């Protein structure tokens, strides 16, 4: 067994098995037959899907894991499958579609580092976006998220409504609304990130771009 040089450098990651076939008479006690069993496990279904079949080009070198910022943060076990990293976020939902794997395509920043490092140039970000679209169309996204995106789309499609909402939000925050939101789960985390980054922002000068 070999550990590919392009893998993560850990003790255990992606292994290759080399099969030499039946031995020859020159060898002592050679195996007389070699039986190779190929387990389909849903791969024929993926091959028939023209929008995702490129994922089957993977040679399991592990190069995409090495450069993925999401994988570096959560590790392999966060993917809940033997296939981890960007390639796992694509392959696992295709092999086992459903609620259990519906969130995997979202574990990516779509930065494209995986494509740059992939020796066979699998377009993983494009495949992830297609899978995300499929999950949204199947209704396998959180209800609060669906409502939030629907409302934001409604507002952004109407410039006048967008300007009114922006002004109301600014007024709400000036009146101490951020203190109210700090105890509301995801909103609280978002505000904490914004507060931590405030010292690095350039100071705002004059009127906003919208008003100018």
Short mmCIF file of C-alpha atoms in Angstrom, two decimals:
data_model
loop_
_atom_site.label_atom_id
_atom_site.label_comp_id
_atom_site.label_asym_id
_atom_site.label_seq_id
_atom_site.Cartn_x
_atom_site.Cartn_y
_atom_site.Cartn_z
CA UNK A 1 0.00 0.00 0.00
CA UNK A 2 1.15 3.51 -0.82
CA UNK A 3 0.39 6.91 0.68
CA UNK A 4 0.21 9.48 -2.17
CA UNK A 5 2.64 12.37 -1.85
CA UNK A 6 -0.14 14.86 -2.65
CA UNK A 7 -2.22 13.79 0.35
CA UNK A 8 -2.33 15.72 3.61
CA UNK A 9 0.91 14.33 5.05
CA UNK A 10 -0.92 12.67 7.94
CA UNK A 11 -0.25 9.12 8.98
CA UNK A 12 -3.48 7.81 7.48
CA UNK A 13 -5.47 9.38 4.65
CA UNK A 14 -5.82 8.04 1.09
CA UNK A 15 -4.33 4.68 0.21
CA UNK A 16 -3.73 2.87 -3.07
CA UNK A 17 -3.62 -0.90 -3.43
CA UNK A 18 -1.48 -2.39 -6.21
CA UNK A 19 -2.60 -5.69 -7.76
CA UNK A 20 -0.07 -7.60 -9.83
CA UNK A 21 -2.37 -10.37 -10.97
CA UNK A 22 -1.71 -14.12 -10.81
CA UNK A 23 1.88 -15.13 -10.25
CA UNK A 24 4.08 -17.11 -12.61
CA UNK A 25 5.49 -20.56 -12.23
CA UNK A 26 8.87 -19.03 -11.40
CA UNK A 27 7.51 -17.79 -8.09
CA UNK A 28 7.14 -20.05 -5.12
CA UNK A 29 3.51 -20.83 -4.33
CA UNK A 30 2.01 -18.09 -6.57
CA UNK A 31 -1.73 -17.30 -6.54
CA UNK A 32 -3.23 -19.16 -9.49
CA UNK A 33 -6.24 -16.86 -9.96
CA UNK A 34 -7.14 -13.23 -9.32
CA UNK A 35 -10.77 -12.27 -8.73
CA UNK A 36 -11.57 -8.55 -8.92
CA UNK A 37 -15.01 -7.51 -7.66
CA UNK A 38 -16.23 -4.05 -8.66
CA UNK A 39 -18.90 -2.63 -6.35
CA UNK A 40 -21.12 -0.17 -8.22
CA UNK A 41 -22.66 1.41 -5.10
CA UNK A 42 -24.60 4.00 -7.09
CA UNK A 43 -21.80 5.05 -9.42
CA UNK A 44 -23.68 4.01 -12.56
CA UNK A 45 -26.41 6.43 -11.52
CA UNK A 46 -23.83 9.22 -11.18
CA UNK A 47 -22.29 8.31 -14.55
CA UNK A 48 -25.71 8.72 -16.17
CA UNK A 49 -26.01 12.21 -14.66
CA UNK A 50 -24.25 14.48 -17.16
CA UNK A 51 -24.16 17.41 -14.72
CA UNK A 52 -22.12 15.55 -12.06
CA UNK A 53 -20.36 12.61 -13.74
CA UNK A 54 -17.00 14.44 -13.67
CA UNK A 55 -16.73 13.64 -9.97
CA UNK A 56 -15.98 10.03 -10.97
CA UNK A 57 -12.67 11.18 -12.47
CA UNK A 58 -11.29 11.41 -8.92
CA UNK A 59 -8.11 9.37 -8.33
CA UNK A 60 -8.34 9.85 -4.53
CA UNK A 61 -4.98 11.60 -4.24
CA UNK A 62 -6.22 13.87 -1.43
CA UNK A 63 -4.79 17.06 -2.96
CA UNK A 64 -8.08 18.96 -2.65
CA UNK A 65 -8.24 18.17 1.08
CA UNK A 66 -4.82 19.68 1.62
CA UNK A 67 -5.82 23.13 0.36
CA UNK A 68 -9.47 23.34 1.42
CA UNK A 69 -10.04 25.95 4.19
CA UNK A 70 -13.29 24.27 5.27
CA UNK A 71 -11.60 20.87 5.62
CA UNK A 72 -8.76 22.39 7.65
CA UNK A 73 -11.29 23.80 10.12
CA UNK A 74 -13.64 20.84 10.63
CA UNK A 75 -11.49 17.82 9.73
CA UNK A 76 -12.55 14.64 8.00
CA UNK A 77 -15.11 13.40 10.53
CA UNK A 78 -17.29 16.47 9.99
CA UNK A 79 -18.40 15.06 6.63
CA UNK A 80 -19.94 11.92 8.13
CA UNK A 81 -18.59 9.71 5.36
CA UNK A 82 -15.44 7.96 4.19
CA UNK A 83 -15.26 10.66 1.51
CA UNK A 84 -14.25 13.96 3.07
CA UNK A 85 -13.13 17.37 1.87
CA UNK A 86 -14.44 19.05 -1.29
CA UNK A 87 -14.65 15.77 -3.19
CA UNK A 88 -16.66 14.23 -0.35
CA UNK A 89 -19.02 17.21 -0.28
CA UNK A 90 -19.89 16.36 -3.89
CA UNK A 91 -19.65 12.57 -3.99
CA UNK A 92 -21.41 11.67 -0.73
CA UNK A 93 -24.73 13.43 -1.53
CA UNK A 94 -24.69 11.81 -4.97
CA UNK A 95 -24.12 8.32 -3.57
CA UNK A 96 -26.56 8.72 -0.67
CA UNK A 97 -29.02 11.53 -1.47
CA UNK A 98 -31.40 12.70 1.24
CA UNK A 99 -31.72 14.77 4.39
CA UNK A 100 -28.65 13.21 6.03
CA UNK A 101 -26.27 14.50 3.36
CA UNK A 102 -28.16 17.59 2.16
CA UNK A 103 -25.93 20.07 4.02
CA UNK A 104 -22.59 18.77 2.70
CA UNK A 105 -22.54 20.90 -0.50
CA UNK A 106 -22.65 24.00 1.72
CA UNK A 107 -19.39 23.09 3.49
CA UNK A 108 -17.29 25.08 1.06
CA UNK A 109 -16.21 28.67 0.45
CA UNK A 110 -16.09 28.02 -3.32
CA UNK A 111 -12.62 29.59 -3.34
CA UNK A 112 -11.44 27.29 -6.16
CA UNK A 113 -8.22 26.14 -4.48
CA UNK A 114 -9.34 22.53 -4.94
CA UNK A 115 -9.51 22.95 -8.73
CA UNK A 116 -6.02 24.46 -8.85
CA UNK A 117 -4.57 21.51 -6.93
CA UNK A 118 -6.57 18.73 -8.60
CA UNK A 119 -4.39 16.72 -11.05
CA UNK A 120 -7.43 15.79 -13.18
CA UNK A 121 -9.07 19.26 -12.88
CA UNK A 122 -12.47 18.25 -11.54
CA UNK A 123 -14.58 21.47 -11.40
CA UNK A 124 -15.58 20.97 -7.77
CA UNK A 125 -16.95 24.50 -7.12
CA UNK A 126 -19.26 24.21 -10.14
CA UNK A 127 -20.43 20.77 -9.01
CA UNK A 128 -21.07 22.10 -5.50
CA UNK A 129 -23.17 24.98 -6.84
CA UNK A 130 -25.24 22.55 -8.93
CA UNK A 131 -25.79 20.35 -5.89
CA UNK A 132 -26.83 23.37 -3.81
CA UNK A 133 -29.37 24.29 -6.46
CA UNK A 134 -30.69 20.74 -6.42
CA UNK A 135 -31.06 20.75 -2.63
CA UNK A 136 -32.88 24.09 -2.70
CA UNK A 137 -35.27 22.90 -5.41
CA UNK A 138 -35.95 19.75 -3.36
CA UNK A 139 -36.81 21.89 -0.33
CA UNK A 140 -34.05 20.41 1.82
CA UNK A 141 -32.87 23.72 3.27
CA UNK A 142 -33.83 25.17 6.70
CA UNK A 143 -37.19 26.93 6.72
CA UNK A 144 -35.76 30.09 8.29
CA UNK A 145 -33.17 30.26 5.51
CA UNK A 146 -35.81 29.91 2.80
CA UNK A 147 -37.92 32.67 4.36
CA UNK A 148 -34.88 34.94 4.77
CA UNK A 149 -33.75 34.57 1.16
CA UNK A 150 -37.30 35.04 -0.12
CA UNK A 151 -37.67 38.28 1.84
CA UNK A 152 -34.25 39.57 0.79
CA UNK A 153 -35.02 38.79 -2.85
CA UNK A 154 -38.33 40.62 -2.55
CA UNK A 155 -36.64 43.70 -1.10
CA UNK A 156 -33.64 43.76 -3.45
CA UNK A 157 -35.84 43.49 -6.53
CA UNK A 158 -37.54 46.78 -5.57
CA UNK A 159 -35.09 49.72 -5.25
CA UNK A 160 -37.52 51.95 -3.37
CA UNK A 161 -38.34 49.23 -0.85
CA UNK A 162 -34.61 48.48 -0.52
CA UNK A 163 -33.83 52.11 0.34
CA UNK A 164 -36.61 52.22 2.93
CA UNK A 165 -35.46 48.93 4.51
CA UNK A 166 -31.83 50.14 4.62
CA UNK A 167 -32.80 53.34 6.41
CA UNK A 168 -34.99 51.51 8.89
CA UNK A 169 -32.18 49.05 9.62
CA UNK A 170 -29.67 51.86 10.20
CA UNK A 171 -32.14 53.58 12.53
CA UNK A 172 -32.77 50.31 14.37
CA UNK A 173 -29.05 49.76 14.96
CA UNK A 174 -28.48 53.34 16.10
CA UNK A 175 -31.25 52.96 18.68
CA UNK A 176 -29.50 49.95 20.19
CA UNK A 177 -31.04 47.20 18.10
CA UNK A 178 -27.72 45.36 17.91
CA UNK A 179 -27.92 44.76 21.68
CA UNK A 180 -31.31 43.12 21.20
CA UNK A 181 -30.02 40.90 18.40
CA UNK A 182 -26.96 39.68 20.29
CA UNK A 183 -28.98 37.00 22.03
CA UNK A 184 -30.59 35.65 18.87
CA UNK A 185 -28.38 32.77 17.73
CA UNK A 186 -26.97 33.28 14.19
CA UNK A 187 -27.64 37.02 14.34
CA UNK A 188 -25.56 37.22 17.52
CA UNK A 189 -22.63 35.42 15.91
CA UNK A 190 -22.80 37.68 12.87
CA UNK A 191 -22.78 40.79 15.02
CA UNK A 192 -19.82 39.52 17.04
CA UNK A 193 -17.83 39.05 13.84
CA UNK A 194 -18.81 42.54 12.72
CA UNK A 195 -17.74 44.03 16.04
CA UNK A 196 -14.39 42.26 15.97
CA UNK A 197 -13.71 43.58 12.48
CA UNK A 198 -14.83 47.16 13.17
CA UNK A 199 -11.34 48.34 14.17
CA UNK A 200 -9.94 47.37 10.75
CA UNK A 201 -12.56 49.15 8.68
CA UNK A 202 -11.75 52.51 7.09
CA UNK A 203 -13.76 55.38 8.51
CA UNK A 204 -16.79 56.39 6.46
CA UNK A 205 -16.54 59.83 4.91
CA UNK A 206 -19.52 61.98 3.96
CA UNK A 207 -22.70 60.71 2.37
CA UNK A 208 -23.22 57.09 1.38
CA UNK A 209 -22.82 55.99 -2.24
CA UNK A 210 -26.58 55.56 -2.45
CA UNK A 211 -27.21 59.19 -1.44
CA UNK A 212 -24.53 60.52 -3.78
#
